[in-house]
Amino acid sequence: MNVLVIGGGGREHALAWKLAQSPKVQMVYLAPGNGGTALDDRLKNLPITDMVALRDWALEHKIALTVVGPEGPLAAGVVDDFRAHGLRVFGPTKAAAQLESSKAFSKAFMQRHGIPTAHFAVFSDAVAAHAHLETTGAPIVVKADGLAAGKGVVVAATLAEAHAAVDFMLADGAFGSSPAGGEARVVIEEFLQGEEASFIVMCDGKNVLPLATSQDHKRLQDGDAGPNTGGMGAYSPAPIVTPDVHARAMREVILPTIRGMEKDGIPFTGFLYAGLMIDAQGKVKTLEFNCRMGDPETQPIMARLKTDWLDVLWAATEPPGATGLADMELQWDRRTALGVVLAAHGYPHTPRQGDAISGIPKETEDAVVFHAGTRLHDGVLEASGGRVLCVTALADSVRLAQARAYETVAQIHFEGMQFRSDIGFRAVKA
Ligand code: AMP
Ligand code: GLY
């Protein structure tokens, strides 16, 4: 069969790469894909970014299954539309995607269903928000309500920073306008301490199948310094998620969320990503929900998956009442996978495009380079976005996976290339 992956980042390259390994898959189309997916014979890019045009294309080309990578099309209702036209698609509906697209929605949802999360208050009025900050003090966290491509969260160490964040997020024309198109809102929430992990599950509307655990590195520089980014590297599994923490996350966060969505009349289908903060006692709080897989978490997770990915997605998209994911078991490579993001000059604020990329080695059994912001320009591979590549390697320990990944990084070159040299540092045993 022919399948379609919507998106063009490193996450989508990894999803498509894994799908292409299934003997049942003839061709994986990506819309729009990137320079790396253009170079792979088993993958084909489609220059279609309009979702209605893409749906018509999928109907015409009898696409058997579509997987949606990024949050944008999900929040815009691509799943509702594909389904309404009889297409098989994995992802949440527009209503369910609010778990990610509106922080105010997801915080109210968590409160209503007793899901552990930071204390919070929501404001659309700047004066009230400023007054509230005077009662909380710092450190404090200010979040824009709508989708903000990773730029909507300010962890403020001082009240001055927090006040500035409120002014910025509630200002006219800022990105923080509500997803419903109404007035801008901010969520002000308690600062949580601990270690973060990404807990991603698949859901068919009823059954939940956890994927391997992972941890991302959100800051630009080594030692978690510098500005927040979309993610500079990730590894799987994340040892912080002990069997105990795993059971707690399922019991206290994931299952109540899926049941809660069902109860609220918005059954959840798709990937559900809970960003967890795990404290020293192993207690779990939910920092955020995403209604998609993580980028770059997907790259190491797909590198470890042994089960036929088409079979899994097929089961996950069975109609209500079928077995769905109930009997599905996933096999994982026992090794650690670790991905290092190579970002463009100026990322995250002003990424430069057009730098020519050289030295990407051929894929091996234990190292693969997933493309993100790359394109072919007159046959030359060049950077076209913030996060350019994700070098992903497998080995028997975090330290060995680091060594294998960085050995591969050393072969690759483009002007202004930025990367962290400490991916996986929290999991490296002294
Ligand atoms: P979010 O998009 O909500 O996950 O926030 C982005 C990042 O900000 C998270 O990965 C955390 O590192 C940090 N963050 C968000 N909320 C909190 C919080 N309540 N306490 C501490 N750090 C937070
Ligand atoms: N890597 C974090 C995210 O995908 O949201």
PDB file of C-alpha atoms in Angstrom, residues 90-376:
ATOM      1  CA  PHE A  90      -3.916   8.662  12.579  1.00  0.00           C
ATOM      2  CA  GLY A  91      -4.129  11.763  14.740  1.00  0.00           C
ATOM      3  CA  PRO A  92      -6.503  13.643  17.027  1.00  0.00           C
ATOM      4  CA  THR A  93      -9.543  15.584  15.850  1.00  0.00           C
ATOM      5  CA  LYS A  94      -9.473  19.362  16.026  1.00  0.00           C
ATOM      6  CA  ALA A  95     -11.424  19.241  19.299  1.00  0.00           C
ATOM      7  CA  ALA A  96      -9.035  16.701  20.868  1.00  0.00           C
ATOM      8  CA  ALA A  97      -5.988  18.633  19.638  1.00  0.00           C
ATOM      9  CA  GLN A  98      -6.962  21.448  22.026  1.00  0.00           C
ATOM     10  CA  LEU A  99      -5.037  19.494  24.654  1.00  0.00           C
ATOM     11  CA  GLU A 100      -2.022  21.021  22.939  1.00  0.00           C
ATOM     12  CA  SER A 101      -3.383  23.997  21.025  1.00  0.00           C
ATOM     13  CA  SER A 102      -4.824  25.707  24.100  1.00  0.00           C
ATOM     14  CA  LYS A 103      -2.909  25.774  27.375  1.00  0.00           C
ATOM     15  CA  ALA A 104      -6.031  27.177  29.076  1.00  0.00           C
ATOM     16  CA  PHE A 105      -8.084  24.219  27.791  1.00  0.00           C
ATOM     17  CA  SER A 106      -5.528  21.643  28.880  1.00  0.00           C
ATOM     18  CA  LYS A 107      -5.008  23.179  32.326  1.00  0.00           C
ATOM     19  CA  ALA A 108      -8.777  23.338  32.965  1.00  0.00           C
ATOM     20  CA  PHE A 109      -9.086  19.761  31.690  1.00  0.00           C
ATOM     21  CA  MET A 110      -6.374  18.545  34.078  1.00  0.00           C
ATOM     22  CA  GLN A 111      -7.968  20.359  36.992  1.00  0.00           C
ATOM     23  CA  ARG A 112     -11.418  18.924  36.186  1.00  0.00           C
ATOM     24  CA  HIS A 113     -10.104  15.361  35.981  1.00  0.00           C
ATOM     25  CA  GLY A 114      -7.658  15.457  38.881  1.00  0.00           C
ATOM     26  CA  ILE A 115      -4.537  15.076  36.745  1.00  0.00           C
ATOM     27  CA  PRO A 116      -1.431  16.314  38.606  1.00  0.00           C
ATOM     28  CA  THR A 117      -0.078  19.584  37.193  1.00  0.00           C
ATOM     29  CA  ALA A 118       1.314  22.909  38.433  1.00  0.00           C
ATOM     30  CA  HIS A 119      -1.108  25.326  40.163  1.00  0.00           C
ATOM     31  CA  PHE A 120      -2.195  27.984  37.722  1.00  0.00           C
ATOM     32  CA  ALA A 121      -4.439  30.931  36.875  1.00  0.00           C
ATOM     33  CA  VAL A 122      -5.592  32.204  33.459  1.00  0.00           C
ATOM     34  CA  PHE A 123      -5.776  35.898  32.497  1.00  0.00           C
ATOM     35  CA  SER A 124      -6.792  37.964  29.505  1.00  0.00           C
ATOM     36  CA  ASP A 125      -6.530  41.224  31.426  1.00  0.00           C
ATOM     37  CA  ALA A 126      -2.948  42.460  31.804  1.00  0.00           C
ATOM     38  CA  VAL A 127      -3.663  44.504  34.948  1.00  0.00           C
ATOM     39  CA  ALA A 128      -5.092  41.437  36.713  1.00  0.00           C
ATOM     40  CA  ALA A 129      -2.184  39.293  35.503  1.00  0.00           C
ATOM     41  CA  HIS A 130       0.379  41.802  36.829  1.00  0.00           C
ATOM     42  CA  ALA A 131      -1.426  41.994  40.172  1.00  0.00           C
ATOM     43  CA  HIS A 132      -1.451  38.199  40.388  1.00  0.00           C
ATOM     44  CA  LEU A 133       2.304  38.056  39.795  1.00  0.00           C
ATOM     45  CA  GLU A 134       2.807  40.358  42.806  1.00  0.00           C
ATOM     46  CA  THR A 135       1.120  37.707  44.964  1.00  0.00           C
ATOM     47  CA  THR A 136       3.060  34.727  43.563  1.00  0.00           C
ATOM     48  CA  GLY A 137       6.594  36.135  43.366  1.00  0.00           C
ATOM     49  CA  ALA A 138       9.333  34.459  41.304  1.00  0.00           C
ATOM     50  CA  PRO A 139      10.417  32.025  39.977  1.00  0.00           C
ATOM     51  CA  ILE A 140       7.171  31.736  38.065  1.00  0.00           C
ATOM     52  CA  VAL A 141       6.140  30.462  34.626  1.00  0.00           C
ATOM     53  CA  VAL A 142       4.170  32.489  32.049  1.00  0.00           C
ATOM     54  CA  LYS A 143       2.635  30.702  29.060  1.00  0.00           C
ATOM     55  CA  ALA A 144       0.813  32.061  26.018  1.00  0.00           C
ATOM     56  CA  ASP A 145      -2.489  30.270  25.470  1.00  0.00           C
ATOM     57  CA  GLY A 146      -2.268  29.397  21.769  1.00  0.00           C
ATOM     58  CA  LEU A 147       0.220  27.471  19.648  1.00  0.00           C
ATOM     59  CA  ALA A 148       3.464  29.423  19.640  1.00  0.00           C
ATOM     60  CA  ALA A 149       6.013  27.074  18.057  1.00  0.00           C
ATOM     61  CA  GLY A 150       7.906  26.602  21.296  1.00  0.00           C
ATOM     62  CA  LYS A 151       8.204  30.347  21.943  1.00  0.00           C
ATOM     63  CA  GLY A 152       5.181  30.706  24.189  1.00  0.00           C
ATOM     64  CA  VAL A 153       6.723  29.728  27.526  1.00  0.00           C
ATOM     65  CA  VAL A 154       8.818  31.971  29.745  1.00  0.00           C
ATOM     66  CA  VAL A 155      10.319  30.456  32.874  1.00  0.00           C
ATOM     67  CA  ALA A 156      10.905  33.712  34.729  1.00  0.00           C
ATOM     68  CA  ALA A 157      13.610  33.805  37.378  1.00  0.00           C
ATOM     69  CA  THR A 158      12.593  37.317  38.407  1.00  0.00           C
ATOM     70  CA  LEU A 159       9.306  39.211  38.653  1.00  0.00           C
ATOM     71  CA  ALA A 160      10.587  41.769  36.154  1.00  0.00           C
ATOM     72  CA  GLU A 161      10.945  39.011  33.536  1.00  0.00           C
ATOM     73  CA  ALA A 162       7.494  37.682  34.386  1.00  0.00           C
ATOM     74  CA  HIS A 163       5.867  41.133  34.007  1.00  0.00           C
ATOM     75  CA  ALA A 164       7.627  41.622  30.681  1.00  0.00           C
ATOM     76  CA  ALA A 165       6.395  38.222  29.468  1.00  0.00           C
ATOM     77  CA  VAL A 166       2.792  39.101  30.341  1.00  0.00           C
ATOM     78  CA  ASP A 167       3.057  42.412  28.483  1.00  0.00           C
ATOM     79  CA  PHE A 168       4.573  40.725  25.458  1.00  0.00           C
ATOM     80  CA  MET A 169       2.103  37.848  25.311  1.00  0.00           C
ATOM     81  CA  LEU A 170      -0.979  40.008  25.794  1.00  0.00           C
ATOM     82  CA  ALA A 171       0.176  42.734  23.420  1.00  0.00           C
ATOM     83  CA  ASP A 172      -1.819  43.295  20.239  1.00  0.00           C
ATOM     84  CA  GLY A 173      -0.564  41.165  17.396  1.00  0.00           C
ATOM     85  CA  ALA A 174       1.587  38.940  19.616  1.00  0.00           C
ATOM     86  CA  PHE A 175       1.385  35.207  19.035  1.00  0.00           C
ATOM     87  CA  GLY A 176      -0.658  34.574  22.149  1.00  0.00           C
ATOM     88  CA  SER A 177      -4.124  35.055  20.706  1.00  0.00           C
ATOM     89  CA  SER A 178      -6.507  32.282  21.683  1.00  0.00           C
ATOM     90  CA  PRO A 179      -6.985  29.360  19.279  1.00  0.00           C
ATOM     91  CA  ALA A 180     -10.695  30.179  19.041  1.00  0.00           C
ATOM     92  CA  GLY A 181      -9.702  33.522  17.559  1.00  0.00           C
ATOM     93  CA  GLY A 182     -10.814  35.384  20.674  1.00  0.00           C
ATOM     94  CA  GLU A 183      -8.757  37.603  22.930  1.00  0.00           C
ATOM     95  CA  ALA A 184      -5.209  36.698  23.941  1.00  0.00           C
ATOM     96  CA  ARG A 185      -4.794  34.832  27.216  1.00  0.00           C
ATOM     97  CA  VAL A 186      -1.881  33.840  29.406  1.00  0.00           C
ATOM     98  CA  VAL A 187      -1.531  31.036  31.898  1.00  0.00           C
ATOM     99  CA  ILE A 188       0.562  31.881  34.949  1.00  0.00           C
ATOM    100  CA  GLU A 189       1.731  28.786  36.757  1.00  0.00           C
ATOM    101  CA  GLU A 190       3.803  27.532  39.620  1.00  0.00           C
ATOM    102  CA  PHE A 191       7.470  26.788  38.886  1.00  0.00           C
ATOM    103  CA  LEU A 192       8.137  23.046  39.221  1.00  0.00           C
ATOM    104  CA  GLN A 193      11.477  21.470  40.015  1.00  0.00           C
ATOM    105  CA  GLY A 194      12.741  18.069  38.979  1.00  0.00           C
ATOM    106  CA  GLU A 195      13.822  16.232  35.856  1.00  0.00           C
ATOM    107  CA  GLU A 196      11.760  16.215  32.680  1.00  0.00           C
ATOM    108  CA  ALA A 197      10.838  13.228  30.549  1.00  0.00           C
ATOM    109  CA  SER A 198       8.721  12.762  27.443  1.00  0.00           C
ATOM    110  CA  PHE A 199       6.029  10.134  27.898  1.00  0.00           C
ATOM    111  CA  ILE A 200       4.392   9.334  24.584  1.00  0.00           C
ATOM    112  CA  VAL A 201       1.541   6.898  24.001  1.00  0.00           C
ATOM    113  CA  MET A 202      -0.660   5.924  21.061  1.00  0.00           C
ATOM    114  CA  CYS A 203      -4.395   5.819  21.454  1.00  0.00           C
ATOM    115  CA  ASP A 204      -7.141   4.412  19.214  1.00  0.00           C
ATOM    116  CA  GLY A 205      -9.883   6.241  21.122  1.00  0.00           C
ATOM    117  CA  LYS A 206     -10.017   3.603  23.836  1.00  0.00           C
ATOM    118  CA  ASN A 207      -6.860   1.483  24.195  1.00  0.00           C
ATOM    119  CA  VAL A 208      -3.532   2.980  25.145  1.00  0.00           C
ATOM    120  CA  LEU A 209      -0.156   1.741  23.949  1.00  0.00           C
ATOM    121  CA  PRO A 210       2.891   3.404  25.511  1.00  0.00           C
ATOM    122  CA  LEU A 211       5.925   3.980  23.300  1.00  0.00           C
ATOM    123  CA  ALA A 212       9.477   3.794  24.651  1.00  0.00           C
ATOM    124  CA  THR A 213      10.348   6.618  27.042  1.00  0.00           C
ATOM    125  CA  SER A 214      12.656   9.455  26.069  1.00  0.00           C
ATOM    126  CA  GLN A 215      14.184  12.712  27.189  1.00  0.00           C
ATOM    127  CA  ASP A 216      14.647  15.883  25.190  1.00  0.00           C
ATOM    128  CA  HIS A 217      17.118  18.775  25.689  1.00  0.00           C
ATOM    129  CA  LYS A 218      15.207  22.020  25.197  1.00  0.00           C
ATOM    130  CA  ARG A 219      17.946  24.598  25.758  1.00  0.00           C
ATOM    131  CA  LEU A 220      20.341  25.620  23.004  1.00  0.00           C
ATOM    132  CA  GLN A 221      23.624  25.193  24.862  1.00  0.00           C
ATOM    133  CA  ASP A 222      25.471  22.597  26.907  1.00  0.00           C
ATOM    134  CA  GLY A 223      24.459  22.217  30.527  1.00  0.00           C
ATOM    135  CA  ASP A 224      20.922  23.429  29.716  1.00  0.00           C
ATOM    136  CA  ALA A 225      22.011  27.030  29.185  1.00  0.00           C
ATOM    137  CA  GLY A 226      20.801  29.532  26.583  1.00  0.00           C
ATOM    138  CA  PRO A 227      17.359  30.026  25.030  1.00  0.00           C
ATOM    139  CA  ASN A 228      14.622  27.411  24.715  1.00  0.00           C
ATOM    140  CA  THR A 229      14.455  25.631  21.364  1.00  0.00           C
ATOM    141  CA  GLY A 230      12.249  23.008  19.762  1.00  0.00           C
ATOM    142  CA  GLY A 231      14.727  20.434  21.111  1.00  0.00           C
ATOM    143  CA  MET A 232      18.477  19.998  20.573  1.00  0.00           C
ATOM    144  CA  GLY A 233      18.720  16.256  21.073  1.00  0.00           C
ATOM    145  CA  ALA A 234      17.022  13.293  22.694  1.00  0.00           C
ATOM    146  CA  TYR A 235      17.634   9.756  23.787  1.00  0.00           C
ATOM    147  CA  SER A 236      15.593   6.672  24.559  1.00  0.00           C
ATOM    148  CA  PRO A 237      15.016   5.029  26.989  1.00  0.00           C
ATOM    149  CA  ALA A 238      15.079   7.656  29.736  1.00  0.00           C
ATOM    150  CA  PRO A 239      16.347   6.000  32.940  1.00  0.00           C
ATOM    151  CA  ILE A 240      14.559   8.642  35.054  1.00  0.00           C
ATOM    152  CA  VAL A 241      11.355   6.822  34.072  1.00  0.00           C
ATOM    153  CA  THR A 242      11.825   3.837  36.373  1.00  0.00           C
ATOM    154  CA  PRO A 243       9.155   1.082  36.313  1.00  0.00           C
ATOM    155  CA  ASP A 244       7.606   2.840  39.303  1.00  0.00           C
ATOM    156  CA  VAL A 245       7.479   6.241  37.614  1.00  0.00           C
ATOM    157  CA  HIS A 246       6.144   4.563  34.460  1.00  0.00           C
ATOM    158  CA  ALA A 247       3.269   2.961  36.383  1.00  0.00           C
ATOM    159  CA  ARG A 248       2.507   6.259  38.102  1.00  0.00           C
ATOM    160  CA  ALA A 249       2.519   8.205  34.821  1.00  0.00           C
ATOM    161  CA  MET A 250       0.092   5.703  33.277  1.00  0.00           C
ATOM    162  CA  ARG A 251      -2.167   5.599  36.329  1.00  0.00           C
ATOM    163  CA  GLU A 252      -2.163   9.282  37.280  1.00  0.00           C
ATOM    164  CA  VAL A 253      -1.714  11.069  33.954  1.00  0.00           C
ATOM    165  CA  ILE A 254      -2.287   9.036  30.800  1.00  0.00           C
ATOM    166  CA  LEU A 255      -5.290   6.865  31.690  1.00  0.00           C
ATOM    167  CA  PRO A 256      -7.246   9.661  33.425  1.00  0.00           C
ATOM    168  CA  THR A 257      -6.588  11.843  30.371  1.00  0.00           C
ATOM    169  CA  ILE A 258      -7.888   9.277  27.898  1.00  0.00           C
ATOM    170  CA  ARG A 259     -10.888   8.477  30.122  1.00  0.00           C
ATOM    171  CA  GLY A 260     -11.484  12.167  30.749  1.00  0.00           C
ATOM    172  CA  MET A 261     -11.517  12.961  27.044  1.00  0.00           C
ATOM    173  CA  GLU A 262     -13.957  10.083  26.473  1.00  0.00           C
ATOM    174  CA  LYS A 263     -16.174  11.372  29.296  1.00  0.00           C
ATOM    175  CA  ASP A 264     -16.086  14.896  27.894  1.00  0.00           C
ATOM    176  CA  GLY A 265     -17.284  13.535  24.557  1.00  0.00           C
ATOM    177  CA  ILE A 266     -13.976  14.129  22.721  1.00  0.00           C
ATOM    178  CA  PRO A 267     -12.398  10.657  22.412  1.00  0.00           C
ATOM    179  CA  PHE A 268      -8.656  10.898  21.835  1.00  0.00           C
ATOM    180  CA  THR A 269      -7.055   9.210  18.853  1.00  0.00           C
ATOM    181  CA  GLY A 270      -3.425   9.729  17.890  1.00  0.00           C
ATOM    182  CA  PHE A 271      -0.164  10.238  19.722  1.00  0.00           C
ATOM    183  CA  LEU A 272      -0.493  11.745  23.170  1.00  0.00           C
ATOM    184  CA  TYR A 273       2.709  13.243  24.518  1.00  0.00           C
ATOM    185  CA  ALA A 274       2.811  14.145  28.181  1.00  0.00           C
ATOM    186  CA  GLY A 275       5.753  16.328  29.153  1.00  0.00           C
ATOM    187  CA  LEU A 276       6.395  15.189  32.714  1.00  0.00           C
ATOM    188  CA  MET A 277       8.284  16.758  35.585  1.00  0.00           C
ATOM    189  CA  ILE A 278       9.542  14.045  37.924  1.00  0.00           C
ATOM    190  CA  ASP A 279      10.639  15.139  41.392  1.00  0.00           C
ATOM    191  CA  ALA A 280      13.219  13.578  43.690  1.00  0.00           C
ATOM    192  CA  GLN A 281      10.566  11.313  45.253  1.00  0.00           C
ATOM    193  CA  GLY A 282       9.460  10.026  41.850  1.00  0.00           C
ATOM    194  CA  LYS A 283       6.214  12.039  41.934  1.00  0.00           C
ATOM    195  CA  VAL A 284       4.950  13.040  38.532  1.00  0.00           C
ATOM    196  CA  LYS A 285       3.387  16.305  37.348  1.00  0.00           C
ATOM    197  CA  THR A 286       2.231  17.181  33.848  1.00  0.00           C
ATOM    198  CA  LEU A 287       4.024  20.178  32.320  1.00  0.00           C
ATOM    199  CA  GLU A 288       2.148  20.046  29.044  1.00  0.00           C
ATOM    200  CA  PHE A 289       0.354  17.845  26.589  1.00  0.00           C
ATOM    201  CA  ASN A 290       1.222  17.584  22.932  1.00  0.00           C
ATOM    202  CA  CYS A 291      -1.143  15.779  20.618  1.00  0.00           C
ATOM    203  CA  ARG A 292       1.644  14.502  18.346  1.00  0.00           C
ATOM    204  CA  MET A 293       5.025  12.875  18.657  1.00  0.00           C
ATOM    205  CA  GLY A 294       7.973  14.886  19.867  1.00  0.00           C
ATOM    206  CA  ASP A 295      10.714  16.232  17.659  1.00  0.00           C
ATOM    207  CA  PRO A 296      13.509  15.114  18.180  1.00  0.00           C
ATOM    208  CA  GLU A 297      12.195  12.347  20.508  1.00  0.00           C
ATOM    209  CA  THR A 298      10.706  10.495  17.524  1.00  0.00           C
ATOM    210  CA  GLN A 299      14.111   9.970  15.928  1.00  0.00           C
ATOM    211  CA  PRO A 300      15.628   7.808  18.734  1.00  0.00           C
ATOM    212  CA  ILE A 301      12.259   6.144  19.398  1.00  0.00           C
ATOM    213  CA  MET A 302      11.872   5.056  15.753  1.00  0.00           C
ATOM    214  CA  ALA A 303      15.519   3.940  15.692  1.00  0.00           C
ATOM    215  CA  ARG A 304      14.696   1.488  18.511  1.00  0.00           C
ATOM    216  CA  LEU A 305      11.341   0.206  17.230  1.00  0.00           C
ATOM    217  CA  LYS A 306      11.470  -3.348  15.882  1.00  0.00           C
ATOM    218  CA  THR A 307       7.761  -3.972  15.294  1.00  0.00           C
ATOM    219  CA  ASP A 308       6.331  -3.359  11.820  1.00  0.00           C
ATOM    220  CA  TRP A 309       5.249   0.292  12.089  1.00  0.00           C
ATOM    221  CA  LEU A 310       2.541  -0.059   9.446  1.00  0.00           C
ATOM    222  CA  ASP A 311       0.916  -2.859  11.495  1.00  0.00           C
ATOM    223  CA  VAL A 312       0.905  -0.663  14.582  1.00  0.00           C
ATOM    224  CA  LEU A 313      -0.586   2.364  12.821  1.00  0.00           C
ATOM    225  CA  TRP A 314      -3.084   0.133  11.039  1.00  0.00           C
ATOM    226  CA  ALA A 315      -4.322  -1.291  14.347  1.00  0.00           C
ATOM    227  CA  ALA A 316      -4.426   2.192  15.825  1.00  0.00           C
ATOM    228  CA  THR A 317      -6.750   3.414  13.071  1.00  0.00           C
ATOM    229  CA  GLU A 318      -9.287   0.595  13.230  1.00  0.00           C
ATOM    230  CA  PRO A 319     -12.867   1.788  13.606  1.00  0.00           C
ATOM    231  CA  PRO A 320     -14.416   1.949  17.090  1.00  0.00           C
ATOM    232  CA  GLY A 321     -15.486  -1.505  18.283  1.00  0.00           C
ATOM    233  CA  ALA A 322     -12.586  -3.348  16.563  1.00  0.00           C
ATOM    234  CA  THR A 323      -9.638  -4.789  18.518  1.00  0.00           C
ATOM    235  CA  GLY A 324      -7.546  -1.729  17.775  1.00  0.00           C
ATOM    236  CA  LEU A 325      -4.411  -1.486  19.892  1.00  0.00           C
ATOM    237  CA  ALA A 326      -5.737  -3.880  22.568  1.00  0.00           C
ATOM    238  CA  ASP A 327      -3.539  -6.812  21.505  1.00  0.00           C
ATOM    239  CA  MET A 328      -0.619  -4.864  20.116  1.00  0.00           C
ATOM    240  CA  GLU A 329       2.786  -5.367  21.679  1.00  0.00           C
ATOM    241  CA  LEU A 330       5.812  -3.386  20.672  1.00  0.00           C
ATOM    242  CA  GLN A 331       9.313  -4.826  20.427  1.00  0.00           C
ATOM    243  CA  TRP A 332      12.170  -2.452  21.176  1.00  0.00           C
ATOM    244  CA  ASP A 333      15.861  -2.683  20.487  1.00  0.00           C
ATOM    245  CA  ARG A 334      17.419  -3.080  23.930  1.00  0.00           C
ATOM    246  CA  ARG A 335      20.137  -0.595  23.053  1.00  0.00           C
ATOM    247  CA  THR A 336      20.012   3.120  23.804  1.00  0.00           C
ATOM    248  CA  ALA A 337      19.320   5.417  20.869  1.00  0.00           C
ATOM    249  CA  LEU A 338      20.630   8.952  21.021  1.00  0.00           C
ATOM    250  CA  GLY A 339      20.000  11.795  18.577  1.00  0.00           C
ATOM    251  CA  VAL A 340      22.044  14.988  18.273  1.00  0.00           C
ATOM    252  CA  VAL A 341      20.424  17.922  16.457  1.00  0.00           C
ATOM    253  CA  LEU A 342      22.606  20.005  14.154  1.00  0.00           C
ATOM    254  CA  ALA A 343      21.050  23.455  13.959  1.00  0.00           C
ATOM    255  CA  ALA A 344      21.598  26.352  11.568  1.00  0.00           C
ATOM    256  CA  HIS A 345      23.589  29.483  12.288  1.00  0.00           C
ATOM    257  CA  GLY A 346      21.395  31.882  14.265  1.00  0.00           C
ATOM    258  CA  TYR A 347      18.918  29.251  15.491  1.00  0.00           C
ATOM    259  CA  PRO A 348      16.530  29.634  17.328  1.00  0.00           C
ATOM    260  CA  HIS A 349      15.870  33.329  16.705  1.00  0.00           C
ATOM    261  CA  THR A 350      17.205  33.998  13.194  1.00  0.00           C
ATOM    262  CA  PRO A 351      18.187  30.728  11.503  1.00  0.00           C
ATOM    263  CA  ARG A 352      20.189  31.259   8.327  1.00  0.00           C
ATOM    264  CA  GLN A 353      19.253  29.356   5.195  1.00  0.00           C
ATOM    265  CA  GLY A 354      21.350  28.288   2.261  1.00  0.00           C
ATOM    266  CA  ASP A 355      24.480  26.867   3.894  1.00  0.00           C
ATOM    267  CA  ALA A 356      25.664  23.861   1.850  1.00  0.00           C
ATOM    268  CA  ILE A 357      25.839  20.589   3.782  1.00  0.00           C
ATOM    269  CA  SER A 358      28.549  17.993   3.215  1.00  0.00           C
ATOM    270  CA  GLY A 359      29.826  14.765   4.720  1.00  0.00           C
ATOM    271  CA  ILE A 360      26.594  13.002   5.669  1.00  0.00           C
ATOM    272  CA  PRO A 361      27.619   9.335   5.876  1.00  0.00           C
ATOM    273  CA  LYS A 362      25.551   6.471   4.497  1.00  0.00           C
ATOM    274  CA  GLU A 363      23.139   4.877   6.931  1.00  0.00           C
ATOM    275  CA  THR A 364      24.549   1.934   8.895  1.00  0.00           C
ATOM    276  CA  GLU A 365      22.969  -0.580  11.255  1.00  0.00           C
ATOM    277  CA  ASP A 366      23.797   1.684  14.208  1.00  0.00           C
ATOM    278  CA  ALA A 367      23.741   5.235  12.833  1.00  0.00           C
ATOM    279  CA  VAL A 368      21.258   7.159  10.702  1.00  0.00           C
ATOM    280  CA  VAL A 369      21.043  10.867   9.912  1.00  0.00           C
ATOM    281  CA  PHE A 370      17.478  12.170   9.777  1.00  0.00           C
ATOM    282  CA  HIS A 371      16.906  15.388   7.862  1.00  0.00           C
ATOM    283  CA  ALA A 372      14.767  18.304   9.041  1.00  0.00           C
ATOM    284  CA  GLY A 373      15.481  21.783   7.630  1.00  0.00           C
ATOM    285  CA  THR A 374      17.196  20.684   4.432  1.00  0.00           C
ATOM    286  CA  ARG A 375      16.424  21.130   0.738  1.00  0.00           C
ATOM    287  CA  LEU A 376      17.984  20.345  -2.604  1.00  0.00           C
TER     288      LEU A 376
END
